[in-house]
Amino acid sequence: MRNLSVVTQFILLGIPHTEGVETMLFVLFLSFYIFTLVGNLLILLTIVSSTRLHTPMYFFLCQLSVCDIFFPSVSSPKMLFYLSGNSRAISYAGCVCQLFFYHFLGCTECFLYTMMAYDRFIAICFPLRYSIIMNHKMCAILATRTSIFGCIQATFLTTLTFQLPYCGPNEVDYYFCDIPVMLKLACADTSALEMVGLISVGLMPLSCFLLILTSYSFILCSILQIRSTEGRHRAFSTCSAHLMAILLAFMPVVLIYLQPTPNPWLNAAVQVLNNLVTPMLNPLIYSLRNKEVKCSLKKIFLPRCMTSLALCKNS
């Protein structure tokens, strides 16, 4: 990627119309960020520690937790840094990295949700062949491909954005470097690139969403054919957490990138939801809606808590 720019750094102006409430936002976003990291680390630790959770579904959930740890870490530390009264400047290379890793992790999550829907499709529609189809090798291949495709998409979008010359204004009217706000600062005609970027950003989530929708259409037909109420309820509860997470992940993308007339404040609010709130809620969704995860959490942490209490009493 050739840098034709004379701009060496950018200034992040932050979330529009939030002047004077920086301290409150710092406390709020820091709380979200800490809960996100702790919640996803707990899910990760629970899955790794519990042998009963070493199945394809929890393997993909483990990968999702890893993504949810790194995804908010792309923009949140810098945002918290300037909300606490420090410099809003970000280097050219730092801006490139922000945009690349934001789209890399975001695209990887989209592909990952699609793989998780495929996993549920095989488990419910072909239960007798599930262990044969979704073996360890297949899980590893699917997980690797999600990251590779995410990297390809992010590389394309980053190259598309930073091949342009940035030779004048350097104030980014946002709280991190993203495609729409960066194109506004370019010293060249960006209309064709905006169209290509919009198609690329919109087409990928739409394709994933259609594949997920197809998988769940077959899943719904299979669930309705289950005669026992208990079996039907178990199948629904297994899929409901995944469906909730999908809605939380895909709705912000639609609102941000596919709206006809962009609204900076709405975009920032939805982006915060996508960057901080959704990764924070995913562990709650999967732990509260899943009996196996709840049981494993109790088995791992309850004895340790009891031991700690006993030691406190003795001391």
PDB file of C-alpha atoms in Angstrom:
ATOM      1  CA  MET A   1       0.000   0.000   0.000  1.00  0.00           C
ATOM      2  CA  ARG A   2       1.630   3.238  -1.139  1.00  0.00           C
ATOM      3  CA  ASN A   3       1.210   6.278   1.053  1.00  0.00           C
ATOM      4  CA  LEU A   4       0.668   9.368  -1.122  1.00  0.00           C
ATOM      5  CA  SER A   5      -0.337  11.508   1.824  1.00  0.00           C
ATOM      6  CA  VAL A   6       1.377  14.494   3.381  1.00  0.00           C
ATOM      7  CA  VAL A   7      -0.840  14.063   6.461  1.00  0.00           C
ATOM      8  CA  THR A   8       1.118  12.333   9.218  1.00  0.00           C
ATOM      9  CA  GLN A   9      -1.617  12.251  11.844  1.00  0.00           C
ATOM     10  CA  PHE A  10      -5.362  12.689  12.269  1.00  0.00           C
ATOM     11  CA  ILE A  11      -7.405  14.315  15.028  1.00  0.00           C
ATOM     12  CA  LEU A  12     -10.373  12.302  16.318  1.00  0.00           C
ATOM     13  CA  LEU A  13     -13.183  14.757  17.135  1.00  0.00           C
ATOM     14  CA  GLY A  14     -15.156  12.086  19.002  1.00  0.00           C
ATOM     15  CA  ILE A  15     -18.891  11.415  19.215  1.00  0.00           C
ATOM     16  CA  PRO A  16     -20.850  14.376  17.791  1.00  0.00           C
ATOM     17  CA  HIS A  17     -22.793  16.633  20.188  1.00  0.00           C
ATOM     18  CA  THR A  18     -21.259  15.205  23.380  1.00  0.00           C
ATOM     19  CA  GLU A  19     -19.241  18.243  24.488  1.00  0.00           C
ATOM     20  CA  GLY A  20     -19.216  18.668  28.259  1.00  0.00           C
ATOM     21  CA  VAL A  21     -20.175  15.071  29.110  1.00  0.00           C
ATOM     22  CA  GLU A  22     -16.776  13.486  28.469  1.00  0.00           C
ATOM     23  CA  THR A  23     -16.306  12.375  32.103  1.00  0.00           C
ATOM     24  CA  MET A  24     -19.694  10.667  32.219  1.00  0.00           C
ATOM     25  CA  LEU A  25     -19.030   8.941  28.876  1.00  0.00           C
ATOM     26  CA  PHE A  26     -15.588   7.856  30.090  1.00  0.00           C
ATOM     27  CA  VAL A  27     -17.081   6.135  33.169  1.00  0.00           C
ATOM     28  CA  LEU A  28     -19.905   4.567  31.129  1.00  0.00           C
ATOM     29  CA  PHE A  29     -17.719   3.269  28.300  1.00  0.00           C
ATOM     30  CA  LEU A  30     -15.001   2.077  30.674  1.00  0.00           C
ATOM     31  CA  SER A  31     -17.641   0.051  32.557  1.00  0.00           C
ATOM     32  CA  PHE A  32     -18.897  -1.456  29.280  1.00  0.00           C
ATOM     33  CA  TYR A  33     -15.350  -2.270  28.203  1.00  0.00           C
ATOM     34  CA  ILE A  34     -14.418  -3.948  31.504  1.00  0.00           C
ATOM     35  CA  PHE A  35     -17.646  -5.993  31.563  1.00  0.00           C
ATOM     36  CA  THR A  36     -17.008  -7.028  27.941  1.00  0.00           C
ATOM     37  CA  LEU A  37     -13.484  -8.252  28.690  1.00  0.00           C
ATOM     38  CA  VAL A  38     -14.439 -10.029  31.933  1.00  0.00           C
ATOM     39  CA  GLY A  39     -17.580 -11.641  30.502  1.00  0.00           C
ATOM     40  CA  ASN A  40     -15.877 -12.996  27.401  1.00  0.00           C
ATOM     41  CA  LEU A  41     -12.850 -14.179  29.377  1.00  0.00           C
ATOM     42  CA  LEU A  42     -15.213 -16.079  31.704  1.00  0.00           C
ATOM     43  CA  ILE A  43     -16.933 -17.764  28.742  1.00  0.00           C
ATOM     44  CA  LEU A  44     -13.539 -18.574  27.229  1.00  0.00           C
ATOM     45  CA  LEU A  45     -12.209 -20.004  30.507  1.00  0.00           C
ATOM     46  CA  THR A  46     -15.402 -21.999  31.094  1.00  0.00           C
ATOM     47  CA  ILE A  47     -15.324 -23.628  27.647  1.00  0.00           C
ATOM     48  CA  VAL A  48     -11.610 -24.443  27.837  1.00  0.00           C
ATOM     49  CA  SER A  49     -11.882 -25.829  31.408  1.00  0.00           C
ATOM     50  CA  SER A  50     -15.029 -27.940  30.949  1.00  0.00           C
ATOM     51  CA  THR A  51     -14.568 -31.114  28.865  1.00  0.00           C
ATOM     52  CA  ARG A  52     -18.352 -31.442  28.367  1.00  0.00           C
ATOM     53  CA  LEU A  53     -18.236 -28.202  26.367  1.00  0.00           C
ATOM     54  CA  HIS A  54     -15.578 -29.446  23.946  1.00  0.00           C
ATOM     55  CA  THR A  55     -18.066 -29.691  21.075  1.00  0.00           C
ATOM     56  CA  PRO A  56     -18.260 -27.842  17.717  1.00  0.00           C
ATOM     57  CA  MET A  57     -20.929 -25.402  18.939  1.00  0.00           C
ATOM     58  CA  TYR A  58     -18.798 -24.285  21.889  1.00  0.00           C
ATOM     59  CA  PHE A  59     -15.644 -24.287  19.760  1.00  0.00           C
ATOM     60  CA  PHE A  60     -17.242 -21.590  17.586  1.00  0.00           C
ATOM     61  CA  LEU A  61     -18.561 -19.810  20.681  1.00  0.00           C
ATOM     62  CA  CYS A  62     -15.002 -19.797  22.009  1.00  0.00           C
ATOM     63  CA  GLN A  63     -13.802 -18.161  18.781  1.00  0.00           C
ATOM     64  CA  LEU A  64     -16.632 -15.625  19.044  1.00  0.00           C
ATOM     65  CA  SER A  65     -15.501 -14.729  22.576  1.00  0.00           C
ATOM     66  CA  VAL A  66     -11.956 -14.147  21.299  1.00  0.00           C
ATOM     67  CA  CYS A  67     -13.335 -11.819  18.599  1.00  0.00           C
ATOM     68  CA  ASP A  68     -15.500 -10.035  21.174  1.00  0.00           C
ATOM     69  CA  ILE A  69     -12.426  -9.391  23.320  1.00  0.00           C
ATOM     70  CA  PHE A  70     -10.392  -7.870  20.476  1.00  0.00           C
ATOM     71  CA  PHE A  71     -13.192  -6.136  18.522  1.00  0.00           C
ATOM     72  CA  PRO A  72     -13.949  -3.406  21.127  1.00  0.00           C
ATOM     73  CA  SER A  73     -10.210  -3.130  21.816  1.00  0.00           C
ATOM     74  CA  VAL A  74      -9.686  -1.667  18.328  1.00  0.00           C
ATOM     75  CA  SER A  75     -11.364   1.660  19.134  1.00  0.00           C
ATOM     76  CA  SER A  76     -12.168   1.726  22.874  1.00  0.00           C
ATOM     77  CA  PRO A  77      -8.692   2.289  24.403  1.00  0.00           C
ATOM     78  CA  LYS A  78      -8.044   5.350  22.213  1.00  0.00           C
ATOM     79  CA  MET A  79     -11.568   6.664  22.835  1.00  0.00           C
ATOM     80  CA  LEU A  80     -11.150   6.253  26.614  1.00  0.00           C
ATOM     81  CA  PHE A  81      -7.721   7.888  26.360  1.00  0.00           C
ATOM     82  CA  TYR A  82      -9.016  11.139  24.869  1.00  0.00           C
ATOM     83  CA  LEU A  83     -12.240  11.126  26.930  1.00  0.00           C
ATOM     84  CA  SER A  84     -10.008  11.247  30.016  1.00  0.00           C
ATOM     85  CA  GLY A  85      -8.556  14.546  28.779  1.00  0.00           C
ATOM     86  CA  ASN A  86      -5.567  13.331  26.766  1.00  0.00           C
ATOM     87  CA  SER A  87      -4.588  13.977  23.158  1.00  0.00           C
ATOM     88  CA  ARG A  88      -7.068  13.175  20.395  1.00  0.00           C
ATOM     89  CA  ALA A  89      -4.296  12.735  17.800  1.00  0.00           C
ATOM     90  CA  ILE A  90      -3.778   9.394  16.081  1.00  0.00           C
ATOM     91  CA  SER A  91      -0.938   8.646  13.668  1.00  0.00           C
ATOM     92  CA  TYR A  92      -1.537   7.807  10.006  1.00  0.00           C
ATOM     93  CA  ALA A  93      -0.371   4.215  10.637  1.00  0.00           C
ATOM     94  CA  GLY A  94      -2.569   3.994  13.725  1.00  0.00           C
ATOM     95  CA  CYS A  95      -5.571   5.102  11.687  1.00  0.00           C
ATOM     96  CA  VAL A  96      -4.817   2.464   9.026  1.00  0.00           C
ATOM     97  CA  CYS A  97      -4.545  -0.213  11.743  1.00  0.00           C
ATOM     98  CA  GLN A  98      -7.825   0.868  13.362  1.00  0.00           C
ATOM     99  CA  LEU A  99      -9.721   0.609  10.085  1.00  0.00           C
ATOM    100  CA  PHE A 100      -8.106  -2.702   9.088  1.00  0.00           C
ATOM    101  CA  PHE A 101      -8.632  -4.512  12.401  1.00  0.00           C
ATOM    102  CA  TYR A 102     -12.142  -3.107  12.841  1.00  0.00           C
ATOM    103  CA  HIS A 103     -13.253  -4.592   9.512  1.00  0.00           C
ATOM    104  CA  PHE A 104     -11.125  -7.728   9.902  1.00  0.00           C
ATOM    105  CA  LEU A 105     -12.722  -8.639  13.234  1.00  0.00           C
ATOM    106  CA  GLY A 106     -16.174  -7.431  12.160  1.00  0.00           C
ATOM    107  CA  CYS A 107     -16.091  -9.504   8.951  1.00  0.00           C
ATOM    108  CA  THR A 108     -14.682 -12.501  10.822  1.00  0.00           C
ATOM    109  CA  GLU A 109     -17.623 -12.322  13.246  1.00  0.00           C
ATOM    110  CA  CYS A 110     -20.104 -12.170  10.347  1.00  0.00           C
ATOM    111  CA  PHE A 111     -18.571 -15.289   8.792  1.00  0.00           C
ATOM    112  CA  LEU A 112     -18.420 -16.905  12.222  1.00  0.00           C
ATOM    113  CA  TYR A 113     -22.149 -16.378  12.825  1.00  0.00           C
ATOM    114  CA  THR A 114     -22.738 -18.051   9.454  1.00  0.00           C
ATOM    115  CA  MET A 115     -20.605 -21.044  10.474  1.00  0.00           C
ATOM    116  CA  MET A 116     -22.490 -21.278  13.775  1.00  0.00           C
ATOM    117  CA  ALA A 117     -25.803 -21.322  11.881  1.00  0.00           C
ATOM    118  CA  TYR A 118     -24.424 -24.093   9.650  1.00  0.00           C
ATOM    119  CA  ASP A 119     -23.371 -26.022  12.762  1.00  0.00           C
ATOM    120  CA  ARG A 120     -26.914 -25.772  14.220  1.00  0.00           C
ATOM    121  CA  PHE A 121     -28.365 -26.757  10.830  1.00  0.00           C
ATOM    122  CA  ILE A 122     -26.312 -29.986  10.763  1.00  0.00           C
ATOM    123  CA  ALA A 123     -27.001 -30.710  14.471  1.00  0.00           C
ATOM    124  CA  ILE A 124     -30.785 -30.397  14.182  1.00  0.00           C
ATOM    125  CA  CYS A 125     -31.467 -31.484  10.593  1.00  0.00           C
ATOM    126  CA  PHE A 126     -28.886 -34.308  10.445  1.00  0.00           C
ATOM    127  CA  PRO A 127     -28.325 -35.347  14.091  1.00  0.00           C
ATOM    128  CA  LEU A 128     -27.097 -38.879  13.282  1.00  0.00           C
ATOM    129  CA  ARG A 129     -24.414 -37.572  10.930  1.00  0.00           C
ATOM    130  CA  TYR A 130     -23.476 -34.542  13.054  1.00  0.00           C
ATOM    131  CA  SER A 131     -20.354 -36.011  14.694  1.00  0.00           C
ATOM    132  CA  ILE A 132     -19.105 -37.275  11.311  1.00  0.00           C
ATOM    133  CA  ILE A 133     -19.658 -34.007   9.413  1.00  0.00           C
ATOM    134  CA  MET A 134     -18.622 -31.595  12.172  1.00  0.00           C
ATOM    135  CA  ASN A 135     -15.427 -33.356  13.202  1.00  0.00           C
ATOM    136  CA  HIS A 136     -12.358 -31.601  14.625  1.00  0.00           C
ATOM    137  CA  LYS A 137     -10.756 -31.180  11.210  1.00  0.00           C
ATOM    138  CA  MET A 138     -13.884 -29.601   9.703  1.00  0.00           C
ATOM    139  CA  CYS A 139     -14.234 -27.208  12.663  1.00  0.00           C
ATOM    140  CA  ALA A 140     -10.594 -26.136  12.294  1.00  0.00           C
ATOM    141  CA  ILE A 141     -11.032 -25.590   8.529  1.00  0.00           C
ATOM    142  CA  LEU A 142     -14.205 -23.526   8.986  1.00  0.00           C
ATOM    143  CA  ALA A 143     -12.655 -21.434  11.778  1.00  0.00           C
ATOM    144  CA  THR A 144      -9.518 -20.772   9.700  1.00  0.00           C
ATOM    145  CA  ARG A 145     -11.570 -19.783   6.661  1.00  0.00           C
ATOM    146  CA  THR A 146     -13.585 -17.236   8.632  1.00  0.00           C
ATOM    147  CA  SER A 147     -10.346 -15.462   9.581  1.00  0.00           C
ATOM    148  CA  ILE A 148      -8.887 -15.702   6.047  1.00  0.00           C
ATOM    149  CA  PHE A 149     -12.019 -14.300   4.403  1.00  0.00           C
ATOM    150  CA  GLY A 150     -12.205 -11.577   7.061  1.00  0.00           C
ATOM    151  CA  CYS A 151      -8.583 -10.638   6.362  1.00  0.00           C
ATOM    152  CA  ILE A 152      -9.181 -10.504   2.587  1.00  0.00           C
ATOM    153  CA  GLN A 153     -12.248  -8.275   3.005  1.00  0.00           C
ATOM    154  CA  ALA A 154     -10.468  -5.963   5.475  1.00  0.00           C
ATOM    155  CA  THR A 155      -7.365  -5.712   3.255  1.00  0.00           C
ATOM    156  CA  PHE A 156      -9.512  -4.764   0.263  1.00  0.00           C
ATOM    157  CA  LEU A 157     -11.436  -2.080   2.191  1.00  0.00           C
ATOM    158  CA  THR A 158      -8.304  -0.648   3.843  1.00  0.00           C
ATOM    159  CA  THR A 159      -6.410  -0.481   0.539  1.00  0.00           C
ATOM    160  CA  LEU A 160      -9.433   1.108  -1.117  1.00  0.00           C
ATOM    161  CA  THR A 161      -9.550   3.814   1.559  1.00  0.00           C
ATOM    162  CA  PHE A 162      -5.867   4.630   1.999  1.00  0.00           C
ATOM    163  CA  GLN A 163      -4.787   4.516  -1.630  1.00  0.00           C
ATOM    164  CA  LEU A 164      -6.293   8.008  -1.801  1.00  0.00           C
ATOM    165  CA  PRO A 165      -4.146  11.100  -1.119  1.00  0.00           C
ATOM    166  CA  TYR A 166      -4.751  12.830   2.228  1.00  0.00           C
ATOM    167  CA  CYS A 167      -3.164  16.230   1.802  1.00  0.00           C
ATOM    168  CA  GLY A 168      -5.399  18.749   3.562  1.00  0.00           C
ATOM    169  CA  PRO A 169      -7.796  18.553   6.496  1.00  0.00           C
ATOM    170  CA  ASN A 170      -6.983  15.949   9.130  1.00  0.00           C
ATOM    171  CA  GLU A 171      -9.902  16.255  11.576  1.00  0.00           C
ATOM    172  CA  VAL A 172     -11.882  12.993  11.682  1.00  0.00           C
ATOM    173  CA  ASP A 173     -15.480  13.824  12.616  1.00  0.00           C
ATOM    174  CA  TYR A 174     -15.880  10.564  14.541  1.00  0.00           C
ATOM    175  CA  TYR A 175     -14.413   8.669  17.473  1.00  0.00           C
ATOM    176  CA  PHE A 176     -12.351   6.246  15.370  1.00  0.00           C
ATOM    177  CA  CYS A 177     -11.139   5.856  11.781  1.00  0.00           C
ATOM    178  CA  ASP A 178     -13.860   4.323   9.610  1.00  0.00           C
ATOM    179  CA  ILE A 179     -14.409   4.332   5.859  1.00  0.00           C
ATOM    180  CA  PRO A 180     -17.181   6.964   5.461  1.00  0.00           C
ATOM    181  CA  VAL A 181     -15.436   9.626   7.585  1.00  0.00           C
ATOM    182  CA  MET A 182     -11.991   8.956   6.078  1.00  0.00           C
ATOM    183  CA  LEU A 183     -13.243   9.323   2.495  1.00  0.00           C
ATOM    184  CA  LYS A 184     -14.512  12.823   3.345  1.00  0.00           C
ATOM    185  CA  LEU A 185     -10.920  13.906   4.089  1.00  0.00           C
ATOM    186  CA  ALA A 186      -9.404  12.597   0.849  1.00  0.00           C
ATOM    187  CA  CYS A 187      -8.025  15.093  -1.707  1.00  0.00           C
ATOM    188  CA  ALA A 188      -9.628  13.310  -4.670  1.00  0.00           C
ATOM    189  CA  ASP A 189     -12.981  12.344  -6.137  1.00  0.00           C
ATOM    190  CA  THR A 190     -14.310   9.482  -3.984  1.00  0.00           C
ATOM    191  CA  SER A 191     -17.762   8.929  -5.538  1.00  0.00           C
ATOM    192  CA  ALA A 192     -16.753   5.739  -7.389  1.00  0.00           C
ATOM    193  CA  LEU A 193     -14.862   4.386  -4.381  1.00  0.00           C
ATOM    194  CA  GLU A 194     -17.793   5.159  -2.076  1.00  0.00           C
ATOM    195  CA  MET A 195     -20.050   3.080  -4.330  1.00  0.00           C
ATOM    196  CA  VAL A 196     -17.564   0.190  -4.463  1.00  0.00           C
ATOM    197  CA  GLY A 197     -17.078   0.330  -0.681  1.00  0.00           C
ATOM    198  CA  LEU A 198     -20.821   0.468  -0.051  1.00  0.00           C
ATOM    199  CA  ILE A 199     -21.418  -2.569  -2.277  1.00  0.00           C
ATOM    200  CA  SER A 200     -18.543  -4.458  -0.636  1.00  0.00           C
ATOM    201  CA  VAL A 201     -19.525  -3.612   2.952  1.00  0.00           C
ATOM    202  CA  GLY A 202     -23.218  -4.213   2.267  1.00  0.00           C
ATOM    203  CA  LEU A 203     -22.885  -7.337   0.127  1.00  0.00           C
ATOM    204  CA  MET A 204     -20.835  -9.367   2.596  1.00  0.00           C
ATOM    205  CA  PRO A 205     -23.202  -9.066   5.623  1.00  0.00           C
ATOM    206  CA  LEU A 206     -26.215  -9.485   3.329  1.00  0.00           C
ATOM    207  CA  SER A 207     -24.792 -12.720   1.889  1.00  0.00           C
ATOM    208  CA  CYS A 208     -24.036 -14.025   5.391  1.00  0.00           C
ATOM    209  CA  PHE A 209     -27.496 -13.031   6.616  1.00  0.00           C
ATOM    210  CA  LEU A 210     -29.209 -14.816   3.689  1.00  0.00           C
ATOM    211  CA  LEU A 211     -27.186 -17.983   4.378  1.00  0.00           C
ATOM    212  CA  ILE A 212     -28.113 -17.786   8.079  1.00  0.00           C
ATOM    213  CA  LEU A 213     -31.769 -17.217   7.146  1.00  0.00           C
ATOM    214  CA  THR A 214     -31.686 -20.253   4.858  1.00  0.00           C
ATOM    215  CA  SER A 215     -30.122 -22.420   7.581  1.00  0.00           C
ATOM    216  CA  TYR A 216     -32.713 -21.368  10.144  1.00  0.00           C
ATOM    217  CA  SER A 217     -35.583 -21.930   7.698  1.00  0.00           C
ATOM    218  CA  PHE A 218     -34.528 -25.578   7.457  1.00  0.00           C
ATOM    219  CA  ILE A 219     -33.954 -25.693  11.226  1.00  0.00           C
ATOM    220  CA  LEU A 220     -37.458 -24.344  11.914  1.00  0.00           C
ATOM    221  CA  CYS A 221     -39.016 -26.959   9.610  1.00  0.00           C
ATOM    222  CA  SER A 222     -37.080 -29.714  11.403  1.00  0.00           C
ATOM    223  CA  ILE A 223     -38.025 -28.416  14.877  1.00  0.00           C
ATOM    224  CA  LEU A 224     -41.728 -28.333  13.985  1.00  0.00           C
ATOM    225  CA  GLN A 225     -41.492 -32.009  13.017  1.00  0.00           C
ATOM    226  CA  ILE A 226     -40.209 -32.987  16.476  1.00  0.00           C
ATOM    227  CA  ARG A 227     -43.095 -34.696  18.282  1.00  0.00           C
ATOM    228  CA  SER A 228     -41.989 -34.393  21.904  1.00  0.00           C
ATOM    229  CA  THR A 229     -42.519 -31.024  23.581  1.00  0.00           C
ATOM    230  CA  GLU A 230     -39.277 -31.398  25.528  1.00  0.00           C
ATOM    231  CA  GLY A 231     -37.246 -32.052  22.383  1.00  0.00           C
ATOM    232  CA  ARG A 232     -38.837 -29.094  20.588  1.00  0.00           C
ATOM    233  CA  HIS A 233     -38.183 -26.808  23.565  1.00  0.00           C
ATOM    234  CA  ARG A 234     -34.563 -27.933  23.810  1.00  0.00           C
ATOM    235  CA  ALA A 235     -33.974 -27.291  20.101  1.00  0.00           C
ATOM    236  CA  PHE A 236     -35.557 -23.839  20.340  1.00  0.00           C
ATOM    237  CA  SER A 237     -33.513 -22.883  23.423  1.00  0.00           C
ATOM    238  CA  THR A 238     -30.294 -24.026  21.711  1.00  0.00           C
ATOM    239  CA  CYS A 239     -30.951 -21.761  18.726  1.00  0.00           C
ATOM    240  CA  SER A 240     -32.558 -18.777  20.474  1.00  0.00           C
ATOM    241  CA  ALA A 241     -29.278 -17.473  21.951  1.00  0.00           C
ATOM    242  CA  HIS A 242     -27.625 -17.606  18.544  1.00  0.00           C
ATOM    243  CA  LEU A 243     -30.553 -15.786  16.899  1.00  0.00           C
ATOM    244  CA  MET A 244     -30.459 -13.004  19.516  1.00  0.00           C
ATOM    245  CA  ALA A 245     -26.708 -12.553  18.970  1.00  0.00           C
ATOM    246  CA  ILE A 246     -27.212 -12.457  15.171  1.00  0.00           C
ATOM    247  CA  LEU A 247     -29.827  -9.694  15.416  1.00  0.00           C
ATOM    248  CA  LEU A 248     -27.562  -7.637  17.693  1.00  0.00           C
ATOM    249  CA  ALA A 249     -24.630  -8.093  15.291  1.00  0.00           C
ATOM    250  CA  PHE A 250     -26.316  -7.434  11.947  1.00  0.00           C
ATOM    251  CA  MET A 251     -28.766  -4.612  12.743  1.00  0.00           C
ATOM    252  CA  PRO A 252     -26.029  -1.991  13.468  1.00  0.00           C
ATOM    253  CA  VAL A 253     -24.313  -2.826  10.151  1.00  0.00           C
ATOM    254  CA  VAL A 254     -27.563  -2.189   8.256  1.00  0.00           C
ATOM    255  CA  LEU A 255     -28.216   1.075  10.118  1.00  0.00           C
ATOM    256  CA  ILE A 256     -24.669   2.448   9.679  1.00  0.00           C
ATOM    257  CA  TYR A 257     -23.633   1.480   6.170  1.00  0.00           C
ATOM    258  CA  LEU A 258     -26.906   1.106   4.245  1.00  0.00           C
ATOM    259  CA  GLN A 259     -28.844   4.215   5.293  1.00  0.00           C
ATOM    260  CA  PRO A 260     -29.511   6.635   2.375  1.00  0.00           C
ATOM    261  CA  THR A 261     -28.690   9.862   4.274  1.00  0.00           C
ATOM    262  CA  PRO A 262     -26.043   9.340   7.008  1.00  0.00           C
ATOM    263  CA  ASN A 263     -26.731  10.856  10.422  1.00  0.00           C
ATOM    264  CA  PRO A 264     -23.413  11.375  12.323  1.00  0.00           C
ATOM    265  CA  TRP A 265     -24.947  11.231  15.816  1.00  0.00           C
ATOM    266  CA  LEU A 266     -27.089   8.162  15.014  1.00  0.00           C
ATOM    267  CA  ASN A 267     -24.099   6.458  13.388  1.00  0.00           C
ATOM    268  CA  ALA A 268     -21.950   7.074  16.469  1.00  0.00           C
ATOM    269  CA  ALA A 269     -24.654   5.811  18.858  1.00  0.00           C
ATOM    270  CA  VAL A 270     -25.229   2.659  16.796  1.00  0.00           C
ATOM    271  CA  GLN A 271     -21.470   2.161  16.398  1.00  0.00           C
ATOM    272  CA  VAL A 272     -21.001   2.299  20.184  1.00  0.00           C
ATOM    273  CA  LEU A 273     -23.778  -0.307  20.472  1.00  0.00           C
ATOM    274  CA  ASN A 274     -21.947  -2.459  17.923  1.00  0.00           C
ATOM    275  CA  ASN A 275     -18.464  -1.944  19.380  1.00  0.00           C
ATOM    276  CA  LEU A 276     -19.134  -2.148  23.115  1.00  0.00           C
ATOM    277  CA  VAL A 277     -22.662  -3.194  24.032  1.00  0.00           C
ATOM    278  CA  THR A 278     -23.077  -6.206  21.704  1.00  0.00           C
ATOM    279  CA  PRO A 279     -19.759  -7.850  22.724  1.00  0.00           C
ATOM    280  CA  MET A 280     -20.740  -7.223  26.364  1.00  0.00           C
ATOM    281  CA  LEU A 281     -24.187  -8.813  25.921  1.00  0.00           C
ATOM    282  CA  ASN A 282     -23.001 -11.914  24.030  1.00  0.00           C
ATOM    283  CA  PRO A 283     -21.635 -13.687  27.163  1.00  0.00           C
ATOM    284  CA  LEU A 284     -24.876 -12.885  29.025  1.00  0.00           C
ATOM    285  CA  ILE A 285     -27.001 -14.202  26.151  1.00  0.00           C
ATOM    286  CA  TYR A 286     -25.055 -17.439  25.842  1.00  0.00           C
ATOM    287  CA  SER A 287     -24.700 -18.052  29.588  1.00  0.00           C
ATOM    288  CA  LEU A 288     -28.250 -17.134  30.634  1.00  0.00           C
ATOM    289  CA  ARG A 289     -29.934 -18.936  27.723  1.00  0.00           C
ATOM    290  CA  ASN A 290     -27.785 -22.056  27.885  1.00  0.00           C
ATOM    291  CA  LYS A 291     -28.087 -24.622  30.699  1.00  0.00           C
ATOM    292  CA  GLU A 292     -24.798 -26.356  29.874  1.00  0.00           C
ATOM    293  CA  VAL A 293     -22.815 -23.116  30.143  1.00  0.00           C
ATOM    294  CA  LYS A 294     -24.580 -22.175  33.410  1.00  0.00           C
ATOM    295  CA  CYS A 295     -23.870 -25.607  34.907  1.00  0.00           C
ATOM    296  CA  SER A 296     -20.211 -25.453  33.861  1.00  0.00           C
ATOM    297  CA  LEU A 297     -19.838 -21.948  35.292  1.00  0.00           C
ATOM    298  CA  LYS A 298     -21.253 -23.130  38.632  1.00  0.00           C
ATOM    299  CA  LYS A 299     -19.003 -26.212  38.722  1.00  0.00           C
ATOM    300  CA  ILE A 300     -15.879 -24.183  37.988  1.00  0.00           C
ATOM    301  CA  PHE A 301     -16.434 -21.068  40.101  1.00  0.00           C
ATOM    302  CA  LEU A 302     -18.776 -22.108  42.937  1.00  0.00           C
ATOM    303  CA  PRO A 303     -16.276 -24.479  44.649  1.00  0.00           C
ATOM    304  CA  ARG A 304     -13.569 -21.815  44.370  1.00  0.00           C
ATOM    305  CA  CYS A 305     -15.850 -19.190  45.878  1.00  0.00           C
ATOM    306  CA  MET A 306     -16.746 -21.553  48.743  1.00  0.00           C
ATOM    307  CA  THR A 307     -13.065 -22.293  49.343  1.00  0.00           C
ATOM    308  CA  SER A 308     -12.239 -18.575  49.405  1.00  0.00           C
ATOM    309  CA  LEU A 309     -15.068 -17.913  51.885  1.00  0.00           C
ATOM    310  CA  ALA A 310     -13.869 -20.765  54.117  1.00  0.00           C
ATOM    311  CA  LEU A 311     -10.317 -19.398  54.094  1.00  0.00           C
ATOM    312  CA  CYS A 312     -11.628 -15.908  54.953  1.00  0.00           C
ATOM    313  CA  LYS A 313     -13.593 -17.277  57.901  1.00  0.00           C
ATOM    314  CA  ASN A 314     -10.610 -19.283  59.186  1.00  0.00           C
ATOM    315  CA  SER A 315      -8.330 -16.267  58.980  1.00  0.00           C
TER     316      SER A 315
END
